[in-house]
Short mmCIF file of C-alpha atoms in Angstrom, two decimals:
data_model
loop_
_atom_site.label_atom_id
_atom_site.label_comp_id
_atom_site.label_asym_id
_atom_site.label_seq_id
_atom_site.Cartn_x
_atom_site.Cartn_y
_atom_site.Cartn_z
CA MET A 23 0.00 0.00 0.00
CA THR A 24 1.37 3.42 -0.97
CA SER A 25 1.31 6.11 1.73
CA ASN A 26 0.52 9.83 0.89
CA THR A 27 2.40 10.90 4.05
CA ARG A 28 5.94 12.31 3.57
CA SER A 29 8.71 11.93 6.12
CA ASP A 30 8.32 15.55 7.22
CA GLY A 31 4.67 14.85 8.12
CA ILE A 32 3.21 16.81 5.26
CA ASN A 33 0.67 14.91 3.22
CA ARG A 34 -1.04 15.78 -0.14
CA ARG A 35 -4.01 17.33 1.57
CA THR A 36 -1.70 19.54 3.63
CA ILE A 37 0.17 20.67 0.49
CA LEU A 38 -3.03 21.67 -1.27
CA ALA A 39 -4.23 23.49 1.81
CA GLY A 40 -0.85 25.19 2.06
CA PHE A 41 -1.13 26.64 -1.44
CA GLY A 42 -4.34 28.18 -0.21
CA ALA A 43 -6.67 30.52 -2.01
CA GLY A 44 -3.97 33.10 -2.72
CA THR A 45 -1.75 30.77 -4.69
CA VAL A 46 -4.59 29.25 -6.68
CA ALA A 47 -5.92 32.72 -7.43
CA SER A 48 -2.47 33.75 -8.60
CA LEU A 49 -2.29 30.84 -11.03
CA GLY A 50 -5.77 31.60 -12.31
CA ALA A 51 -5.34 35.36 -12.61
CA PRO A 52 -4.29 35.53 -16.29
CA GLN A 53 -7.46 33.73 -17.33
CA ILE A 54 -9.57 36.04 -15.20
CA LEU A 55 -7.91 39.13 -16.68
CA ARG A 56 -8.50 37.85 -20.19
CA ALA A 57 -12.15 37.29 -19.37
CA GLN A 58 -12.42 40.89 -18.18
CA THR A 59 -11.32 42.24 -21.60
CA ARG A 60 -14.72 42.35 -23.25
CA GLU A 61 -15.38 42.80 -26.95
CA LEU A 62 -17.65 45.33 -28.60
CA VAL A 63 -18.71 44.74 -32.20
CA VAL A 64 -19.80 47.85 -34.14
CA GLY A 65 -21.44 47.70 -37.56
CA GLY A 66 -20.91 50.72 -39.79
CA ALA A 67 -20.09 51.92 -43.28
CA ALA A 68 -17.01 50.49 -44.97
CA SER A 69 -15.76 54.03 -45.60
CA HIS A 70 -15.74 54.68 -41.84
CA LYS A 71 -13.36 51.87 -41.00
CA ALA A 72 -10.16 53.91 -41.47
CA TRP A 73 -11.07 56.76 -39.15
CA VAL A 74 -12.66 54.49 -36.55
CA GLU A 75 -9.55 52.33 -36.35
CA THR A 76 -7.23 55.35 -36.36
CA HIS A 77 -8.97 57.81 -34.06
CA VAL A 78 -11.60 55.94 -32.02
CA GLN A 79 -10.48 52.37 -31.44
CA PRO A 80 -7.20 53.08 -29.56
CA LEU A 81 -8.89 55.61 -27.29
CA PHE A 82 -11.86 53.36 -26.55
CA GLU A 83 -9.89 50.17 -25.93
CA LYS A 84 -7.50 51.90 -23.52
CA LYS A 85 -10.22 53.78 -21.65
CA TYR A 86 -12.57 50.82 -21.20
CA ASN A 87 -10.15 47.86 -21.22
CA ALA A 88 -12.16 46.43 -24.10
CA LYS A 89 -11.57 45.13 -27.59
CA LEU A 90 -13.36 46.98 -30.38
CA THR A 91 -14.18 45.26 -33.67
CA PHE A 92 -15.58 47.41 -36.49
CA GLU A 93 -17.46 45.61 -39.26
CA GLY A 94 -17.50 47.87 -42.31
CA THR A 95 -20.26 47.34 -44.86
CA ARG A 96 -23.46 49.23 -45.85
CA SER A 97 -26.38 50.46 -43.72
CA LEU A 98 -28.88 48.04 -45.27
CA VAL A 99 -26.51 45.13 -44.70
CA ASN A 100 -26.21 46.09 -41.04
CA LEU A 101 -30.00 46.21 -40.84
CA GLU A 102 -30.18 42.73 -42.32
CA LYS A 103 -27.68 41.49 -39.73
CA MET A 104 -29.88 42.85 -36.95
CA GLN A 105 -33.01 41.32 -38.45
CA LYS A 106 -31.49 37.86 -38.88
CA ASN A 107 -29.94 37.86 -35.41
CA LYS A 108 -32.78 39.56 -33.58
CA ASP A 109 -33.07 36.77 -30.99
CA ARG A 110 -29.30 36.59 -30.40
CA PRO A 111 -27.72 39.84 -31.65
CA TYR A 112 -23.95 39.98 -31.90
CA LEU A 113 -23.68 43.63 -32.96
CA SER A 114 -23.82 46.04 -30.03
CA VAL A 115 -23.73 49.36 -31.90
CA VAL A 116 -24.64 50.41 -35.44
CA GLN A 117 -23.59 53.51 -37.35
CA MET A 118 -26.15 53.84 -40.16
CA ASP A 119 -27.96 56.36 -42.36
CA ASP A 120 -30.99 57.94 -40.71
CA PRO A 121 -33.53 56.50 -43.21
CA VAL A 122 -32.30 53.00 -42.35
CA MET A 123 -32.50 53.81 -38.64
CA ILE A 124 -36.23 54.40 -39.11
CA LEU A 125 -36.64 50.88 -40.48
CA ALA A 126 -34.75 49.53 -37.45
CA VAL A 127 -37.01 51.50 -35.10
CA LYS A 128 -40.14 50.08 -36.73
CA GLU A 129 -38.89 46.55 -36.07
CA GLY A 130 -37.93 47.26 -32.46
CA LEU A 131 -34.23 46.63 -33.05
CA LEU A 132 -32.81 49.61 -31.15
CA ASP A 133 -32.32 50.41 -27.45
CA PRO A 134 -33.08 54.14 -26.99
CA LEU A 135 -30.38 56.52 -25.83
CA THR A 136 -30.93 58.37 -22.56
CA ALA A 137 -29.00 61.11 -20.81
CA ALA A 138 -28.29 58.68 -17.97
CA LYS A 139 -26.63 56.19 -20.30
CA ALA A 140 -25.06 58.67 -22.73
CA PRO A 141 -24.61 62.03 -20.95
CA ASN A 142 -23.18 63.73 -24.05
CA LEU A 143 -26.69 63.74 -25.53
CA ALA A 144 -27.12 66.99 -23.62
CA LYS A 145 -24.26 68.54 -25.62
CA LEU A 146 -25.74 67.95 -29.08
CA LYS A 147 -27.09 70.58 -31.46
CA PRO A 148 -30.88 70.79 -31.90
CA GLY A 149 -32.26 68.41 -34.48
CA THR A 150 -29.58 65.73 -34.04
CA VAL A 151 -31.45 63.40 -31.63
CA HIS A 152 -34.26 61.52 -33.33
CA MET A 153 -37.51 59.77 -32.37
CA ASP A 154 -37.20 60.22 -28.61
CA GLY A 155 -33.57 59.12 -28.54
CA GLN A 156 -33.76 56.05 -30.75
CA TRP A 157 -30.59 57.32 -32.40
CA ALA A 158 -28.44 60.45 -32.66
CA ASN A 159 -26.12 62.03 -35.23
CA TYR A 160 -22.45 62.03 -34.27
CA LEU A 161 -21.29 64.05 -37.30
CA GLN A 162 -22.84 66.06 -40.08
CA PRO A 163 -21.14 65.71 -43.43
CA TRP A 164 -23.04 68.11 -45.66
CA GLN A 165 -24.41 68.58 -49.17
CA GLY A 166 -23.67 71.59 -51.33
CA ILE A 167 -22.62 72.26 -54.92
CA ALA A 168 -19.36 70.76 -56.21
CA TYR A 169 -17.90 72.58 -59.21
CA ASN A 170 -14.93 72.32 -61.54
CA THR A 171 -12.58 75.17 -60.67
CA ASN A 172 -10.98 75.11 -64.14
CA VAL A 173 -14.34 76.04 -65.65
CA ILE A 174 -16.14 78.01 -62.93
CA LYS A 175 -13.93 80.67 -61.36
CA GLU A 176 -16.44 82.06 -58.85
CA PRO A 177 -18.19 79.57 -56.54
CA PRO A 178 -21.93 79.13 -57.19
CA THR A 179 -23.98 81.08 -54.68
CA SER A 180 -27.44 79.56 -55.12
CA TRP A 181 -29.01 76.18 -55.79
CA ALA A 182 -30.99 78.02 -58.49
CA ASP A 183 -27.76 78.47 -60.50
CA ALA A 184 -28.26 74.92 -61.79
CA TRP A 185 -31.19 76.16 -63.89
CA ASP A 186 -29.11 78.87 -65.64
CA PRO A 187 -29.28 78.15 -69.43
CA LYS A 188 -25.51 78.65 -69.75
CA TYR A 189 -25.08 75.27 -68.03
CA LYS A 190 -27.05 73.37 -70.67
CA GLY A 191 -25.93 69.75 -70.60
CA ARG A 192 -23.34 70.41 -67.85
CA ILE A 193 -25.16 69.59 -64.62
CA ILE A 194 -25.17 66.31 -62.69
CA ILE A 195 -27.53 65.44 -59.85
CA PRO A 196 -27.85 62.29 -57.70
CA SER A 197 -30.76 59.95 -58.32
CA LEU A 198 -33.58 59.94 -55.81
CA GLN A 199 -32.69 56.29 -55.24
CA ASN A 200 -29.61 57.69 -53.47
CA THR A 201 -30.33 59.28 -50.12
CA GLU A 202 -28.42 62.43 -51.13
CA GLY A 203 -30.90 62.87 -54.02
CA LEU A 204 -33.58 64.13 -51.63
CA ALA A 205 -31.96 67.54 -51.20
CA ASN A 206 -32.62 68.53 -54.81
CA LEU A 207 -36.30 67.60 -54.53
CA PHE A 208 -36.73 69.81 -51.47
CA VAL A 209 -34.69 72.69 -52.89
CA ALA A 210 -36.60 72.61 -56.17
CA SER A 211 -39.85 72.95 -54.24
CA SER A 212 -38.54 75.92 -52.31
CA ILE A 213 -37.25 77.64 -55.48
CA ALA A 214 -40.55 77.05 -57.27
CA THR A 215 -42.84 78.22 -54.48
CA GLY A 216 -40.74 80.59 -52.39
CA LYS A 217 -41.75 78.64 -49.31
CA PRO A 218 -39.35 78.24 -46.36
CA MET A 219 -37.43 74.99 -46.70
CA ALA A 220 -39.21 73.24 -43.82
CA GLU A 221 -42.56 73.91 -45.50
CA ALA A 222 -41.29 73.25 -49.03
CA MET A 223 -40.04 69.79 -48.02
CA ARG A 224 -43.66 68.70 -47.72
CA ASP A 225 -44.67 70.17 -51.09
CA THR A 226 -42.93 67.60 -53.27
CA GLU A 227 -45.49 68.08 -56.06
CA SER A 228 -43.97 71.50 -56.74
CA GLY A 229 -40.51 70.02 -56.37
CA PHE A 230 -41.03 67.40 -59.04
CA LYS A 231 -42.44 69.93 -61.52
CA LYS A 232 -39.41 72.18 -61.00
CA LEU A 233 -36.96 69.30 -61.33
CA VAL A 234 -38.44 68.26 -64.68
CA SER A 235 -37.63 71.76 -65.94
CA LEU A 236 -33.96 71.12 -65.08
CA LYS A 237 -33.64 68.28 -67.60
CA PRO A 238 -32.23 70.40 -70.49
CA ASN A 239 -29.29 71.31 -68.25
CA LEU A 240 -28.59 67.74 -67.09
CA LEU A 241 -25.58 65.84 -68.37
CA THR A 242 -26.62 62.81 -66.36
CA VAL A 243 -28.23 61.58 -63.14
CA TYR A 244 -25.95 59.38 -61.09
CA ASN A 245 -26.38 56.28 -58.99
CA GLN A 246 -22.62 55.75 -58.65
CA MET A 247 -20.85 58.76 -57.18
CA PRO A 248 -17.27 58.06 -58.39
CA GLN A 249 -18.34 58.07 -62.05
CA ALA A 250 -20.11 61.39 -61.57
CA PHE A 251 -17.03 62.97 -60.02
CA SER A 252 -14.89 61.61 -62.83
CA LEU A 253 -17.04 63.53 -65.32
CA LEU A 254 -16.77 66.66 -63.19
CA GLU A 255 -13.01 66.44 -62.82
CA GLN A 256 -12.59 65.94 -66.59
CA GLY A 257 -14.67 69.08 -67.25
CA GLU A 258 -17.50 67.24 -69.00
CA ALA A 259 -19.75 68.36 -66.16
CA HIS A 260 -19.45 71.78 -64.55
CA MET A 261 -21.39 71.12 -61.34
CA ILE A 262 -22.68 68.27 -59.21
CA VAL A 263 -25.65 69.72 -57.38
CA GLY A 264 -26.19 68.02 -54.02
CA ALA A 265 -22.61 66.76 -53.69
CA LEU A 266 -21.34 65.24 -50.44
CA SER A 267 -18.57 67.04 -48.54
CA SER A 268 -16.97 63.78 -47.43
CA PHE A 269 -16.35 62.80 -51.06
CA ALA A 270 -15.87 66.15 -52.80
CA LEU A 271 -13.41 67.62 -50.32
CA GLN A 272 -11.37 64.43 -50.17
CA ARG A 273 -11.08 64.54 -53.98
CA ARG A 274 -9.95 68.17 -53.74
CA LEU A 275 -7.38 67.19 -51.11
CA ASP A 276 -6.16 64.51 -53.52
CA GLY A 277 -5.53 67.20 -56.15
CA ALA A 278 -8.72 67.24 -58.23
CA PRO A 279 -9.74 70.70 -59.60
CA LEU A 280 -12.82 70.93 -57.40
CA GLY A 281 -14.54 73.36 -55.09
CA LEU A 282 -17.56 72.82 -52.85
CA ALA A 283 -19.94 75.74 -52.32
CA ALA A 284 -22.41 76.25 -49.49
CA PRO A 285 -25.30 78.08 -51.27
CA LYS A 286 -27.12 80.99 -49.68
CA GLU A 287 -30.33 78.98 -49.21
CA GLY A 288 -28.48 76.60 -46.90
CA ILE A 289 -27.01 73.11 -46.88
CA PHE A 290 -28.29 69.65 -45.98
CA PRO A 291 -26.80 67.23 -43.45
CA VAL A 292 -25.80 63.78 -44.53
CA PRO A 293 -27.52 61.51 -42.02
CA SER A 294 -24.77 59.91 -39.93
CA GLY A 295 -26.60 58.12 -37.13
CA ILE A 296 -25.45 55.97 -34.23
CA ALA A 297 -27.57 53.65 -32.06
CA VAL A 298 -27.38 50.80 -29.57
CA VAL A 299 -28.67 47.41 -30.73
CA LYS A 300 -31.45 46.12 -28.48
CA GLY A 301 -30.30 43.05 -26.55
CA GLY A 302 -26.77 43.28 -27.93
CA PRO A 303 -23.75 42.09 -25.91
CA ASN A 304 -22.17 44.35 -23.29
CA ALA A 305 -24.84 47.05 -23.28
CA ASP A 306 -22.83 49.19 -20.86
CA LEU A 307 -19.91 49.27 -23.29
CA ALA A 308 -22.27 49.98 -26.17
CA PHE A 309 -23.67 53.09 -24.50
CA ALA A 310 -20.13 54.12 -23.52
CA TYR A 311 -19.04 53.89 -27.17
CA VAL A 312 -22.00 55.98 -28.31
CA ASN A 313 -21.28 58.52 -25.59
CA GLU A 314 -17.67 58.80 -26.75
CA LEU A 315 -18.70 59.49 -30.37
CA LEU A 316 -21.08 62.18 -29.16
CA GLY A 317 -18.36 63.70 -26.95
CA ALA A 318 -16.00 66.58 -27.67
CA GLU A 319 -12.77 64.56 -27.45
CA VAL A 320 -13.66 62.14 -30.25
CA GLN A 321 -15.50 64.66 -32.43
CA ASN A 322 -12.46 66.95 -32.33
CA LYS A 323 -10.47 64.06 -33.78
CA ILE A 324 -12.89 62.82 -36.45
CA ALA A 325 -14.60 65.96 -37.80
CA PRO A 326 -11.59 67.31 -39.78
CA PRO A 327 -10.60 64.10 -41.61
CA THR A 328 -14.22 63.31 -42.48
CA PHE A 329 -14.88 66.88 -43.77
CA ALA A 330 -17.92 67.03 -41.52
CA LEU A 331 -19.52 69.43 -39.07
CA PRO A 332 -19.47 68.34 -35.42
CA THR A 333 -22.79 67.84 -33.61
CA ASN A 334 -21.36 68.54 -30.14
CA VAL A 335 -21.77 72.25 -29.38
CA ASP A 336 -18.39 72.39 -27.62
CA VAL A 337 -16.45 71.35 -30.73
CA PRO A 338 -15.27 74.13 -33.07
CA ILE A 339 -16.08 73.88 -36.77
CA PRO A 340 -12.99 72.57 -38.60
CA ALA A 341 -11.12 74.87 -40.97
CA GLY A 342 -12.57 74.92 -44.47
CA MET A 343 -16.11 74.00 -43.36
CA PRO A 344 -19.01 76.47 -43.69
CA THR A 345 -19.46 78.45 -40.48
CA ASN A 346 -22.62 80.46 -41.09
CA ALA A 347 -24.64 78.29 -43.45
CA THR A 348 -28.15 77.25 -42.49
CA MET A 349 -28.38 73.51 -41.94
CA HIS A 350 -31.81 72.20 -42.94
CA THR A 351 -33.13 69.35 -40.80
CA ILE A 352 -34.91 66.61 -42.74
CA ASP A 353 -38.01 64.89 -41.33
CA TRP A 354 -36.88 61.31 -41.95
CA ALA A 355 -40.14 59.81 -40.72
CA PHE A 356 -41.99 61.78 -43.44
CA VAL A 357 -39.40 60.65 -45.97
CA ALA A 358 -39.83 57.01 -44.95
CA GLU A 359 -43.60 57.23 -45.43
CA ASN A 360 -43.33 58.61 -48.96
CA ARG A 361 -40.00 57.65 -50.46
CA ASN A 362 -41.14 54.62 -52.45
CA SER A 363 -43.77 56.62 -54.33
CA TRP A 364 -41.28 59.45 -54.86
CA VAL A 365 -38.73 57.07 -56.38
CA GLN A 366 -41.37 55.60 -58.70
CA ARG A 367 -42.31 59.07 -59.89
CA TRP A 368 -38.65 60.01 -60.27
CA ASP A 369 -38.04 56.97 -62.47
CA ARG A 370 -40.98 57.95 -64.69
CA GLU A 371 -40.32 61.65 -65.03
CA MET A 372 -36.54 62.07 -64.72
CA SER A 373 -35.25 59.27 -66.93
CA MET A 374 -32.52 60.47 -69.32
#
């Protein structure tokens, strides 16, 4: 028979007891620390991946001892991910266009933001928190008029310039199938009726009639933005009316002969929304991430490279951005109710 008792009187049970809780805890500590490093998965636009990984991810991971994974794709793809995984969501945060946010709200896929969970909500400009906090805008890229500086020496001052007969066959506008196409419909209504923009946005009948009168000046209507900018940079087109700052100003920075004007009637925000996924993992981290993107520290970092206006009132407007232009707020719920019929009419009346 083999004895477990050593000559010094210490048996196996004594040795285990001697290691005690402290020693066992020490051996187990690395596993515990690894378990404490939680992961947050954020779904956003593919074009956002560079600035998230450069300016947001290092700050967030260090501050919250967490791992951040950014899945870059399109807003509708992120919506599909939420729909398919509704019972067991793996995304915690989504950064999507406002019109797609409305679809997510209708399906109960979002966890509303509150001041208690995201205190920086209180620092946002009016009109940037939507549907009782279902989502908020963390930046405002904007729409104006992009023009070829080799052809047009003085920046356009009005959206109405697009109707000037001297630009016959030289104007490009986005399709209404693109979200940025809505601005031209609303502006056309305001030009035709003289109504304030907020009122004109609901008079799309007048907008469509005015847009049809723009057809002699159109070179093309785009669905793919890069092709449209190629025509502008080559001088085939003289203006893209309703151009996005995030694209136009990056092209200018890359050396293209482009300018981007903020017309006197005002500019339109590109809907850059952020929301927490209902039932997603690590909800506390999700709200912390949203709060950081709404905060001054992060917006100071990301507004300049994205050519966008900050939504936090404590963040100065980056150099080169319009400082006094009126920003028109779009009623996205109204858009969601009517957009399908608008697109059908657009396809009938604006085909080239």
